[in-house]
Short mmCIF file of C-alpha atoms and ligand atoms in Angstrom, two decimals:
data_model
loop_
_atom_site.label_atom_id
_atom_site.label_comp_id
_atom_site.label_asym_id
_atom_site.label_seq_id
_atom_site.Cartn_x
_atom_site.Cartn_y
_atom_site.Cartn_z
CA PRO F 115 114.91 122.07 65.49
CA LYS F 116 114.61 120.37 68.87
CA THR F 117 117.15 118.61 71.05
CA HIS F 118 116.06 115.27 72.52
CA GLN F 119 117.79 113.94 75.61
CA HIS F 120 117.57 110.26 76.53
CA GLU F 121 119.15 107.94 79.05
CA PHE F 122 119.84 104.34 78.03
CA VAL F 123 120.71 101.92 80.81
CA VAL F 124 122.03 98.65 79.42
CA GLN F 125 121.20 95.94 81.93
CA ALA F 126 120.19 92.31 82.38
CA THR F 127 116.40 92.00 82.68
CA PRO F 128 114.09 88.99 83.20
CA VAL F 129 112.30 88.22 79.91
CA LYS F 130 109.96 85.28 79.31
CA ARG F 131 109.86 83.87 75.78
CA LEU F 132 108.96 80.45 74.32
CA CYS F 133 107.84 79.09 77.69
CA LYS F 134 111.11 79.91 79.49
CA ASN F 135 112.53 82.65 81.67
CA HIS F 136 115.69 84.36 80.50
CA ASN F 137 118.04 86.98 81.82
CA THR F 138 118.21 89.17 78.75
CA ILE F 139 120.35 92.23 78.06
CA THR F 140 118.01 95.16 77.42
CA VAL F 141 117.92 98.94 77.38
CA ASN F 142 115.93 100.40 80.29
CA GLY F 143 114.45 96.96 80.92
CA GLN F 144 112.64 97.04 77.57
CA TYR F 145 112.87 94.41 74.84
CA PRO F 146 112.89 95.69 72.14
CA GLY F 147 114.35 98.91 73.44
CA PRO F 148 112.76 102.36 73.41
CA THR F 149 111.52 103.89 70.16
CA LEU F 150 113.10 107.31 69.52
CA GLU F 151 111.01 109.83 67.60
CA VAL F 152 112.53 112.96 66.09
CA ASN F 153 112.18 115.33 63.17
CA ASN F 154 114.71 115.80 60.42
CA GLY F 155 117.09 118.50 61.69
CA ASP F 156 116.79 117.58 65.38
CA THR F 157 119.68 116.73 67.69
CA LEU F 158 119.87 113.61 69.84
CA ILE F 159 121.82 113.38 73.08
CA VAL F 160 121.77 109.85 74.45
CA LYS F 161 123.65 108.99 77.61
CA VAL F 162 124.38 105.25 77.66
CA THR F 163 125.24 103.69 81.01
CA ASN F 164 126.49 100.13 81.04
CA LYS F 165 125.13 98.12 83.97
CA ALA F 166 125.59 94.78 82.20
CA ARG F 167 128.58 92.48 82.55
CA TYR F 168 129.55 92.81 78.88
CA ASN F 169 131.26 95.63 77.00
CA VAL F 170 128.75 97.59 74.96
CA THR F 171 128.46 100.34 72.37
CA ILE F 172 125.38 101.71 70.58
CA HIS F 173 125.27 102.35 66.82
CA TRP F 174 122.68 104.63 65.20
CA HIS F 175 122.19 102.54 62.11
CA GLY F 176 121.95 104.69 58.98
CA VAL F 177 122.43 108.06 60.68
CA ARG F 178 124.97 109.85 58.54
CA GLN F 179 126.89 111.30 61.50
CA ILE F 180 128.23 114.15 59.40
CA ARG F 181 131.46 115.26 61.14
CA THR F 182 130.37 113.39 64.28
CA GLY F 183 132.05 110.03 63.62
CA TRP F 184 132.82 109.71 67.35
CA ALA F 185 129.12 109.05 67.88
CA ASP F 186 128.80 106.29 65.27
CA GLY F 187 129.39 103.48 67.73
CA PRO F 188 130.98 100.32 66.24
CA GLU F 189 133.35 99.05 68.92
CA PHE F 190 137.07 99.47 68.21
CA VAL F 191 136.20 101.35 65.00
CA THR F 192 134.97 104.75 66.22
CA GLN F 193 135.32 104.21 69.97
CA CYS F 194 136.53 101.74 72.53
CA PRO F 195 133.71 99.87 74.25
CA ILE F 196 131.81 101.23 77.24
CA ARG F 197 133.06 98.93 79.99
CA PRO F 198 130.73 97.55 82.65
CA GLY F 199 130.06 100.44 85.04
CA GLY F 200 131.02 103.05 82.44
CA SER F 201 129.01 105.50 80.39
CA TYR F 202 129.26 107.55 77.21
CA THR F 203 127.03 110.24 75.73
CA TYR F 204 126.31 110.10 72.00
CA ARG F 205 125.54 113.50 70.42
CA PHE F 206 124.50 113.88 66.81
CA THR F 207 122.14 115.73 64.50
CA ILE F 208 119.84 114.26 61.87
CA GLN F 209 120.72 116.02 58.62
CA GLY F 210 118.57 115.52 55.55
CA GLN F 211 117.23 112.08 56.40
CA GLU F 212 113.51 111.24 56.76
CA GLY F 213 111.85 107.89 57.34
CA THR F 214 112.84 104.94 59.48
CA LEU F 215 116.20 104.02 60.93
CA TRP F 216 117.08 102.13 64.10
CA TRP F 217 119.71 101.79 66.77
CA HIS F 218 121.48 98.69 68.01
CA ALA F 219 124.39 97.47 70.10
CA HIS F 220 127.57 97.13 68.01
CA SER F 221 129.58 94.82 70.20
CA SER F 222 129.78 91.02 69.85
CA TRP F 223 126.21 89.71 69.37
CA LEU F 224 124.55 91.99 71.92
CA ARG F 225 122.36 93.47 69.25
CA ALA F 226 120.30 90.26 69.33
CA THR F 227 118.27 91.95 72.07
CA VAL F 228 119.67 95.49 72.32
CA TYR F 229 117.89 97.40 69.55
CA GLY F 230 115.02 99.79 68.86
CA ALA F 231 113.40 101.98 66.22
CA LEU F 232 114.51 105.52 65.32
CA ILE F 233 111.67 107.37 63.62
CA ILE F 234 112.54 110.51 61.68
CA ARG F 235 109.56 112.61 60.67
CA PRO F 236 109.78 115.45 58.14
CA LYS F 237 111.38 118.75 59.18
CA GLU F 238 109.03 120.76 61.35
CA GLY F 239 106.53 122.45 59.07
CA ASP F 240 107.09 119.93 56.23
CA SER F 241 104.78 117.03 55.45
CA TYR F 242 105.14 113.53 54.04
CA PRO F 243 105.36 113.26 50.24
CA PHE F 244 102.35 110.92 50.47
CA THR F 245 98.87 111.11 52.03
CA LYS F 246 99.22 111.58 55.75
CA PRO F 247 98.55 108.22 57.40
CA ASN F 248 95.93 107.96 60.17
CA ARG F 249 98.31 105.86 62.23
CA GLU F 250 101.94 104.83 62.30
CA THR F 251 103.26 101.53 63.65
CA PRO F 252 106.88 100.44 63.92
CA ILE F 253 107.28 96.75 63.00
CA VAL F 254 110.67 95.58 64.23
CA LEU F 255 111.55 92.09 63.03
CA GLY F 256 113.99 90.23 65.24
CA GLU F 257 115.51 86.86 65.97
CA TRP F 258 115.33 85.08 69.31
CA TRP F 259 117.66 82.49 70.81
CA ASP F 260 116.77 80.50 73.90
CA ALA F 261 120.50 80.38 74.65
CA ASN F 262 122.44 83.51 75.54
CA PRO F 263 123.45 84.93 72.11
CA ILE F 264 126.90 85.86 73.45
CA ALA F 265 127.44 82.21 74.42
CA VAL F 266 126.28 81.13 70.94
CA VAL F 267 128.86 83.28 69.17
CA ARG F 268 131.61 82.40 71.65
CA GLU F 269 131.01 78.72 71.01
CA ALA F 270 131.12 79.24 67.23
CA THR F 271 134.36 81.21 67.52
CA ARG F 272 135.88 78.50 69.71
CA THR F 273 134.99 75.62 67.40
CA GLY F 274 135.17 77.31 64.01
CA ALA F 275 131.77 75.81 63.17
CA ALA F 276 128.64 77.66 62.10
CA PRO F 277 126.68 78.99 65.10
CA ASN F 278 123.31 77.58 66.07
CA VAL F 279 120.38 79.08 64.23
CA SER F 280 117.74 81.02 66.17
CA ASP F 281 114.72 79.50 67.90
CA ALA F 282 112.17 82.05 66.74
CA TYR F 283 111.66 85.22 64.77
CA THR F 284 109.87 88.07 66.47
CA ILE F 285 107.73 91.09 65.63
CA ASN F 286 108.31 93.85 68.17
CA GLY F 287 109.90 91.28 70.44
CA GLN F 288 107.03 88.76 70.24
CA PRO F 289 107.26 85.44 68.37
CA GLY F 290 103.49 85.34 67.98
CA ASP F 291 100.68 82.84 67.57
CA LEU F 292 102.50 80.01 65.83
CA TYR F 293 105.05 79.42 68.61
CA ASN F 294 104.56 77.69 71.94
CA CYS F 295 103.47 79.83 74.89
CA SER F 296 103.38 82.95 72.69
CA SER F 297 99.76 83.41 71.58
CA LYS F 298 98.51 85.81 74.17
CA ASP F 299 101.37 88.25 73.59
CA THR F 300 101.05 88.30 69.80
CA PHE F 301 101.54 91.88 68.62
CA LEU F 302 98.32 93.59 67.46
CA VAL F 303 98.30 96.20 64.71
CA PRO F 304 95.06 98.21 64.79
CA ILE F 305 93.39 99.53 61.68
CA ASN F 306 90.00 101.10 60.93
CA SER F 307 88.04 100.63 57.73
CA GLY F 308 89.01 103.34 55.28
CA GLU F 309 92.08 104.38 57.24
CA THR F 310 95.76 104.17 56.35
CA ASN F 311 98.46 102.82 58.63
CA LEU F 312 102.13 103.59 57.94
CA LEU F 313 104.16 100.53 58.89
CA ARG F 314 107.81 101.24 59.56
CA VAL F 315 109.34 97.82 59.01
CA ILE F 316 112.87 97.18 60.30
CA ASN F 317 114.87 93.97 59.98
CA ALA F 318 116.79 93.79 63.25
CA ALA F 319 117.44 90.04 62.96
CA LEU F 320 121.04 89.02 63.59
CA ASN F 321 121.58 86.53 60.83
CA GLN F 322 118.55 86.22 58.63
CA GLU F 323 117.05 87.99 55.65
CA LEU F 324 113.28 88.02 55.95
CA PHE F 325 110.18 88.19 53.81
CA PHE F 326 107.29 90.19 55.29
CA THR F 327 103.71 90.07 54.07
CA VAL F 328 100.10 90.55 55.20
CA ALA F 329 96.99 88.54 54.31
CA ASN F 330 94.59 90.02 51.71
CA HIS F 331 96.13 93.52 51.78
CA LYS F 332 98.68 95.25 49.61
CA PHE F 333 101.60 97.38 50.71
CA THR F 334 102.42 100.69 49.05
CA VAL F 335 106.18 101.12 49.48
CA VAL F 336 107.08 104.76 50.19
CA GLY F 337 110.54 104.64 51.73
CA ALA F 338 113.62 102.56 52.47
CA ASP F 339 116.54 103.23 54.84
CA ALA F 340 115.23 106.77 55.59
CA SER F 341 115.04 107.86 51.96
CA TYR F 342 111.72 108.25 50.17
CA THR F 343 110.99 105.99 47.21
CA LYS F 344 108.72 106.24 44.20
CA PRO F 345 105.53 104.57 45.51
CA PHE F 346 104.67 101.10 44.19
CA THR F 347 102.45 98.33 45.43
CA THR F 348 103.46 94.81 46.34
CA SER F 349 102.11 92.07 48.57
CA VAL F 350 105.51 91.07 49.94
CA ILE F 351 108.74 92.85 50.83
CA MET F 352 112.19 91.46 51.66
CA LEU F 353 114.56 93.05 54.13
CA GLY F 354 118.13 92.11 54.84
CA PRO F 355 119.31 92.69 58.42
CA GLY F 356 119.90 96.44 58.77
CA GLN F 357 117.38 97.44 56.13
CA THR F 358 114.13 99.32 56.75
CA THR F 359 111.10 99.73 54.50
CA ASP F 360 108.17 102.09 55.02
CA VAL F 361 104.86 100.85 53.63
CA LEU F 362 101.31 102.16 53.68
CA ILE F 363 98.50 99.72 54.26
CA ASN F 364 94.84 100.64 53.70
CA GLY F 365 91.91 99.34 55.69
CA ASP F 366 90.12 98.30 52.50
CA GLN F 367 89.17 94.71 53.33
CA PRO F 368 86.18 93.27 55.17
CA PRO F 369 86.63 94.00 58.89
CA ALA F 370 88.26 90.92 60.36
CA ARG F 371 91.64 89.77 61.63
CA TYR F 372 94.54 89.15 59.25
CA TYR F 373 97.99 87.80 59.96
CA MET F 374 101.13 89.72 59.13
CA ALA F 375 103.96 87.24 58.83
CA ALA F 376 107.72 87.14 58.43
CA ARG F 377 109.97 84.21 57.67
CA ALA F 378 113.35 83.48 56.14
CA TYR F 379 114.63 84.30 52.71
CA ALA F 380 117.37 81.65 52.80
CA SER F 381 119.54 82.17 49.74
CA ALA F 382 122.45 79.85 50.57
CA PRO F 383 121.66 76.38 49.24
CA ASN F 384 121.96 73.59 51.83
CA ALA F 385 122.85 75.90 54.73
CA PRO F 386 120.79 75.35 57.89
CA PHE F 387 118.37 78.12 58.86
CA ASP F 388 115.48 78.74 61.22
CA ASN F 389 112.41 77.89 59.11
CA THR F 390 109.76 79.09 61.57
CA THR F 391 107.29 81.94 60.97
CA THR F 392 106.56 84.91 63.19
CA THR F 393 103.17 86.63 63.08
CA ALA F 394 101.38 89.76 64.23
CA ILE F 395 97.67 90.43 63.80
CA LEU F 396 96.14 93.25 61.75
CA GLU F 397 92.88 93.82 63.58
CA TYR F 398 90.00 95.96 62.33
CA LYS F 399 88.69 98.15 65.09
CA SER F 400 85.62 99.23 63.12
CA ALA F 401 82.10 98.60 64.40
CA PRO F 402 81.15 95.84 61.93
CA CYS F 403 84.00 93.74 63.19
CA ALA F 404 83.11 94.34 66.82
CA ALA F 405 79.51 93.34 66.04
CA LYS F 406 80.63 90.12 64.41
CA ASN F 407 82.97 89.51 67.31
CA CYS F 408 85.86 89.05 64.92
CA ALA F 409 88.36 89.51 67.73
CA ALA F 410 87.59 85.91 68.63
CA SER F 411 87.95 84.59 65.07
CA LYS F 412 91.04 82.96 63.64
CA PRO F 413 93.07 85.41 61.52
CA VAL F 414 93.52 84.80 57.80
CA MET F 415 97.02 83.48 57.04
CA PRO F 416 98.85 84.93 54.00
CA PRO F 417 100.88 82.82 51.59
CA LEU F 418 104.63 83.40 51.92
CA PRO F 419 107.28 83.07 49.20
CA ALA F 420 109.35 79.89 49.19
CA PHE F 421 112.48 80.15 51.35
CA ASN F 422 114.71 80.34 48.26
CA ASP F 423 112.46 82.58 46.14
CA THR F 424 115.18 84.81 44.68
CA ALA F 425 112.89 85.87 41.80
CA THR F 426 110.56 87.64 44.25
CA VAL F 427 113.54 89.33 45.94
CA THR F 428 114.87 90.55 42.59
CA ALA F 429 111.49 91.87 41.47
CA PHE F 430 111.14 93.76 44.76
CA SER F 431 114.60 95.32 44.75
CA LYS F 432 114.27 96.35 41.10
CA SER F 433 111.02 98.17 41.91
CA LEU F 434 112.80 100.47 44.38
CA ARG F 435 113.49 103.86 42.80
CA SER F 436 114.10 107.37 43.99
CA PRO F 437 110.97 109.51 43.61
CA ARG F 438 112.58 111.77 41.03
CA LYS F 439 115.79 112.36 39.11
CA VAL F 440 118.70 112.45 41.56
CA GLU F 441 122.30 113.64 41.49
CA VAL F 442 124.32 110.48 41.02
CA PRO F 443 128.01 111.15 40.49
CA THR F 444 128.60 110.50 36.78
CA GLU F 445 132.40 110.72 36.91
CA ILE F 446 134.28 108.37 39.21
CA ASP F 447 137.55 109.03 41.09
CA GLU F 448 137.74 105.64 42.80
CA ASN F 449 136.65 102.55 40.88
CA LEU F 450 136.67 99.70 43.40
CA PHE F 451 135.82 96.03 43.08
CA PHE F 452 135.27 94.13 46.34
CA THR F 453 134.42 90.46 46.64
CA VAL F 454 132.15 89.46 49.51
CA GLY F 455 131.98 85.89 50.61
CA LEU F 456 132.74 83.09 52.98
CA GLY F 457 135.77 80.87 53.12
CA LEU F 458 137.13 77.91 55.02
CA ASN F 459 140.53 78.12 56.65
CA LYS F 460 142.71 75.13 57.40
CA CYS F 461 142.80 74.14 61.02
CA PRO F 462 146.01 75.59 62.53
CA GLN F 463 148.41 72.95 63.88
CA HIS F 464 148.25 74.16 67.46
CA LEU F 465 144.48 73.72 67.65
CA LYS F 466 143.45 70.18 68.36
CA ALA F 467 141.08 68.81 65.73
CA ARG F 468 138.08 69.25 68.00
CA ARG F 469 138.62 73.01 67.88
CA CYS F 470 138.00 73.01 64.10
CA GLN F 471 134.48 71.81 63.60
CA GLY F 472 133.74 73.55 60.31
CA PRO F 473 133.21 71.39 57.17
CA ASN F 474 135.94 68.69 56.91
CA GLY F 475 137.79 69.87 60.00
CA THR F 476 138.17 73.50 58.83
CA ARG F 477 137.21 76.82 60.41
CA PHE F 478 134.69 79.18 58.83
CA THR F 479 135.98 82.54 57.78
CA ALA F 480 134.74 85.38 55.58
CA SER F 481 136.42 88.20 53.70
CA MET F 482 136.30 91.16 51.37
CA ASN F 483 138.96 90.95 48.68
CA ASN F 484 140.42 87.99 50.56
CA VAL F 485 141.12 90.11 53.67
CA SER F 486 139.39 88.82 56.79
CA PHE F 487 138.85 91.89 58.93
CA VAL F 488 140.26 91.90 62.45
CA LEU F 489 139.27 94.59 64.97
CA PRO F 490 142.10 96.24 66.93
CA SER F 491 141.98 96.10 70.71
CA ASN F 492 144.30 98.84 71.96
CA PHE F 493 142.86 101.91 70.18
CA SER F 494 139.81 102.63 68.11
CA LEU F 495 140.62 102.98 64.43
CA LEU F 496 139.23 106.52 64.37
CA GLN F 497 141.46 107.56 67.23
CA ALA F 498 144.49 105.92 65.62
CA TYR F 499 143.68 107.58 62.29
CA GLN F 500 143.09 111.06 63.75
CA GLN F 501 146.13 111.00 65.99
CA GLY F 502 148.49 109.14 63.66
CA ILE F 503 149.05 106.31 66.12
CA PRO F 504 151.17 103.72 64.31
CA GLY F 505 150.74 99.95 64.41
CA VAL F 506 146.94 99.87 64.77
CA PHE F 507 145.95 99.46 61.10
CA THR F 508 147.43 99.67 57.62
CA ALA F 509 145.97 101.72 54.78
CA ASP F 510 146.58 99.08 52.10
CA PHE F 511 143.18 97.46 51.66
CA PRO F 512 143.22 96.30 48.00
CA ALA F 513 141.11 98.15 45.40
CA ASN F 514 140.64 94.85 43.57
CA PRO F 515 140.70 91.18 44.55
CA PRO F 516 144.20 89.67 44.46
CA LEU F 517 142.94 86.90 42.22
CA GLN F 518 140.08 86.86 39.74
CA PHE F 519 138.19 83.70 38.92
CA ASP F 520 134.71 82.58 38.05
CA TYR F 521 132.97 83.75 41.23
CA THR F 522 129.84 81.77 40.48
CA GLY F 523 131.61 78.59 39.41
CA ASN F 524 132.66 75.62 41.46
CA VAL F 525 136.29 76.54 42.13
CA SER F 526 138.80 75.01 44.51
CA ARG F 527 138.53 76.41 48.01
CA SER F 528 142.30 76.38 48.22
CA LEU F 529 142.24 79.26 45.72
CA TRP F 530 140.93 81.52 48.38
CA GLN F 531 142.34 81.37 51.89
CA PRO F 532 141.43 84.69 53.52
CA VAL F 533 144.30 86.50 55.19
CA PRO F 534 143.52 88.24 58.49
CA GLY F 535 144.23 91.95 58.62
CA THR F 536 143.16 95.37 59.92
CA ARG F 537 143.33 97.19 56.64
CA GLY F 538 141.58 100.34 55.46
CA TYR F 539 141.13 102.06 52.11
CA LYS F 540 141.95 105.79 52.02
CA LEU F 541 139.58 108.20 50.33
CA LYS F 542 140.26 111.87 49.66
CA TYR F 543 137.59 114.22 50.93
CA GLY F 544 135.00 114.69 48.20
CA SER F 545 136.13 111.82 46.00
CA ARG F 546 133.44 110.13 43.94
CA VAL F 547 133.46 106.44 44.70
CA GLN F 548 132.04 103.43 42.91
CA VAL F 549 132.16 100.00 44.53
CA VAL F 550 131.22 96.81 42.72
CA LEU F 551 130.28 94.23 45.36
CA GLN F 552 130.62 90.71 43.99
CA ASP F 553 129.34 87.62 45.79
CA THR F 554 131.73 84.65 45.61
CA SER F 555 130.61 81.07 45.77
CA ILE F 556 133.50 79.87 47.91
CA PHE F 557 131.80 77.46 50.31
CA THR F 558 128.37 78.77 49.26
CA PRO F 559 126.78 81.52 47.21
CA GLU F 560 124.62 83.75 49.39
CA ASN F 561 122.84 87.09 49.42
CA HIS F 562 124.90 89.47 51.60
CA PRO F 563 123.34 92.63 53.09
CA ILE F 564 126.31 95.01 52.89
CA HIS F 565 126.05 98.07 55.14
CA LEU F 566 128.18 101.21 54.91
CA HIS F 567 128.52 103.44 57.98
CA GLY F 568 128.55 107.23 57.65
CA TYR F 569 126.93 107.36 54.21
CA ASP F 570 123.89 106.73 52.10
CA PHE F 571 124.71 105.44 48.62
CA TYR F 572 122.91 104.98 45.36
CA ILE F 573 122.42 101.40 44.17
CA ILE F 574 122.91 101.93 40.45
CA ALA F 575 122.74 98.31 39.29
CA GLU F 576 122.56 94.72 40.40
CA GLY F 577 122.71 91.47 38.50
CA PHE F 578 123.64 87.80 38.49
CA GLY F 579 126.84 86.04 37.50
CA ASN F 580 130.24 87.72 37.33
CA PHE F 581 130.17 91.50 37.02
CA ASN F 582 131.32 92.34 33.51
CA PRO F 583 132.59 95.94 33.22
CA LYS F 584 132.17 95.88 29.44
CA LYS F 585 128.55 94.76 29.36
CA ASP F 586 127.10 95.69 32.71
CA THR F 587 127.86 99.42 32.74
CA SER F 588 125.07 99.79 30.17
CA LYS F 589 122.63 98.69 32.91
CA PHE F 590 123.61 101.50 35.29
CA ASN F 591 120.68 103.62 36.42
CA LEU F 592 122.08 107.14 36.83
CA VAL F 593 118.62 108.71 36.76
CA ASP F 594 116.49 107.52 39.69
CA PRO F 595 118.36 104.75 41.57
CA PRO F 596 117.30 104.12 45.17
CA MET F 597 119.36 105.58 48.01
CA ARG F 598 120.09 103.21 50.90
CA ASN F 599 122.64 102.41 53.58
CA THR F 600 122.46 98.62 53.18
CA VAL F 601 122.44 96.79 49.84
CA ALA F 602 121.39 93.17 49.49
CA VAL F 603 124.06 91.86 47.11
CA PRO F 604 122.27 89.15 45.12
CA VAL F 605 123.17 85.51 45.67
CA ASN F 606 125.57 84.48 42.90
CA GLY F 607 125.57 88.06 41.69
CA TRP F 608 126.72 91.62 42.22
CA ALA F 609 125.57 95.14 43.04
CA VAL F 610 127.15 98.50 42.22
CA ILE F 611 126.97 101.48 44.57
CA ARG F 612 128.11 105.09 44.28
CA PHE F 613 128.65 107.80 46.87
CA VAL F 614 130.66 110.97 47.41
CA ALA F 615 133.17 110.71 50.26
CA ASP F 616 132.13 113.97 51.94
CA ASN F 617 132.09 112.77 55.55
CA PRO F 618 135.53 112.57 57.17
CA GLY F 619 136.23 109.70 59.54
CA VAL F 620 136.70 105.95 59.69
CA TRP F 621 133.68 104.13 58.33
CA LEU F 622 133.02 100.45 58.58
CA MET F 623 131.53 98.57 55.65
CA HIS F 624 130.38 95.07 56.48
CA CYS F 625 127.93 92.29 55.95
CA HIS F 626 125.01 92.84 58.35
CA LEU F 627 124.62 89.11 58.96
CA ASP F 628 126.40 89.23 62.33
CA VAL F 629 127.89 85.78 61.91
CA HIS F 630 129.68 87.08 58.81
CA ILE F 631 131.11 90.12 60.57
CA THR F 632 132.27 87.72 63.29
CA TRP F 633 134.12 85.81 60.56
CA GLY F 634 135.66 88.96 59.08
CA LEU F 635 133.36 90.15 56.27
CA ALA F 636 134.22 93.82 56.78
CA MET F 637 136.63 96.61 55.87
CA VAL F 638 136.96 100.31 56.68
CA PHE F 639 137.15 103.45 54.58
CA LEU F 640 139.51 106.13 55.93
CA VAL F 641 138.10 109.44 54.74
CA ASP F 642 140.36 112.51 55.00
CA ASN F 643 139.31 115.87 56.31
CA GLY F 644 138.62 118.43 53.62
CA VAL F 645 139.55 122.10 53.79
CA GLY F 646 138.55 124.06 56.86
CA GLU F 647 136.41 123.31 59.86
CA LEU F 648 133.18 122.49 58.02
CA GLN F 649 134.87 119.69 56.10
CA SER F 650 136.66 118.24 59.12
CA ILE F 651 135.63 115.86 61.82
CA GLN F 652 134.81 117.47 65.17
CA LEU F 653 137.07 117.03 68.19
CA PRO F 654 136.51 113.83 70.20
CA PRO F 655 134.12 114.26 73.15
CA ALA F 656 135.76 114.42 76.58
CA ASP F 657 133.99 111.26 77.79
CA LEU F 658 135.00 109.10 74.79
CA PRO F 659 135.79 105.65 76.21
CA LEU F 660 139.42 104.67 75.77
CA CYS F 661 140.74 101.12 75.60
CU1 LIG A 21 123.66 98.19 61.76
CU2 LIG A 21 127.73 98.16 61.57
O1 LIG A 21 125.73 98.16 61.69
#
């Protein structure tokens, strides 16, 4: 195994998009940031220096961080932020994961522009469980605001209203052909006739689930969230923010130019969203195309699913399977039921009405089991947990919602007024955990991409309506369920995940729509050390930023 050393300098950089110049927060002046390429088993040492005027942390999304929770990165959860002028070195080893992950800032909305791909190839000497591709191309989907994203979230927090939607989607930082002033920078994906290109697709958008497709070609899906999948073909994939999907594409069409396109899967009825489409161009490099001068021709545009096409999303997620029989825990020590959803809080007396610009003079909020998660500010949760510092959090996050009702029905919003809190749920080392994640329709039903730090989990079932423990357990797939780190909980429905709590630390679980984490759709698991050094978290690094 190798050790890879990198330096990340977080800094404001001039970036021109959609006809305007911006001062954008980047890593090393690059937007998107640098692609890291490693092999399974390698170690990464990344020194992050903060030359921006905001606090920052970097999260290695999907990296299990076994015993290295101090390197996970969510601010005030596993570390205090790196202050302007400060630095921190993240050290961790990739253990047993192969495929595509990514890294991103985990502080306010900085990840809008501070992100990049993390490519994990097979262990040295091993090969892919599919035909070796001739080429590999990361496809990082993003979301662009003309305004400073930090100002957008600050305004939403001040008013209690929903934040402005984005102005464009991007592929590898470029909005592409269909947007003003963007044509000449449209991202080009080369392919040769008869060759195979492995596309490593990442949804790095802040607040939007996205469909991704390509004209006249089919994808063969071979991986998701750095776990291999049983290959299947499809013409469209859907990724929630945080998710990755590896697909093979064959150069089996007449040499020409074809659009790849991404646009919203907008599952919440009547909620505003950015309805624009980002494109890249799949361009045949082969001689016949050059002869016909196809580089000058207009690319073929693919059809895209309707914005609310939940049937396509369901068909796609049900096709994802592990390649073979896997070891899913069959017995359960912790049987948890968490609601995930939005809410509306009454405007507090002391705020003038203009400060509560949510629907009918309310403020938006979000919760799991009616607890709206609040980050601490004086210690990180991991530090408080390890050192027994009192008063930072409580370990009484509820195993079940305080009130059960018809989660898909039209119920009174007053039933459900989320209560702010910094509450965790304790897990014994090695306990076998099942979590039912149930969407609520308070304010609106919506598909929520729920991400768990520190673990991969099996998605053993998903469905619509209220989860029914009597009926729905018969649908559990304990044979070949997919393994992921982010599950798209269906709109008006539920998903069930299982994992073994074998990684000690404090691990955030949250909706990866950043606006929802801003509103409190998060909780933490507090996982005990096991017996002996190999089941315990390592000591904190000497340069760990303190608050
Ligand atoms: Cu990709 Cu908590 O994040």
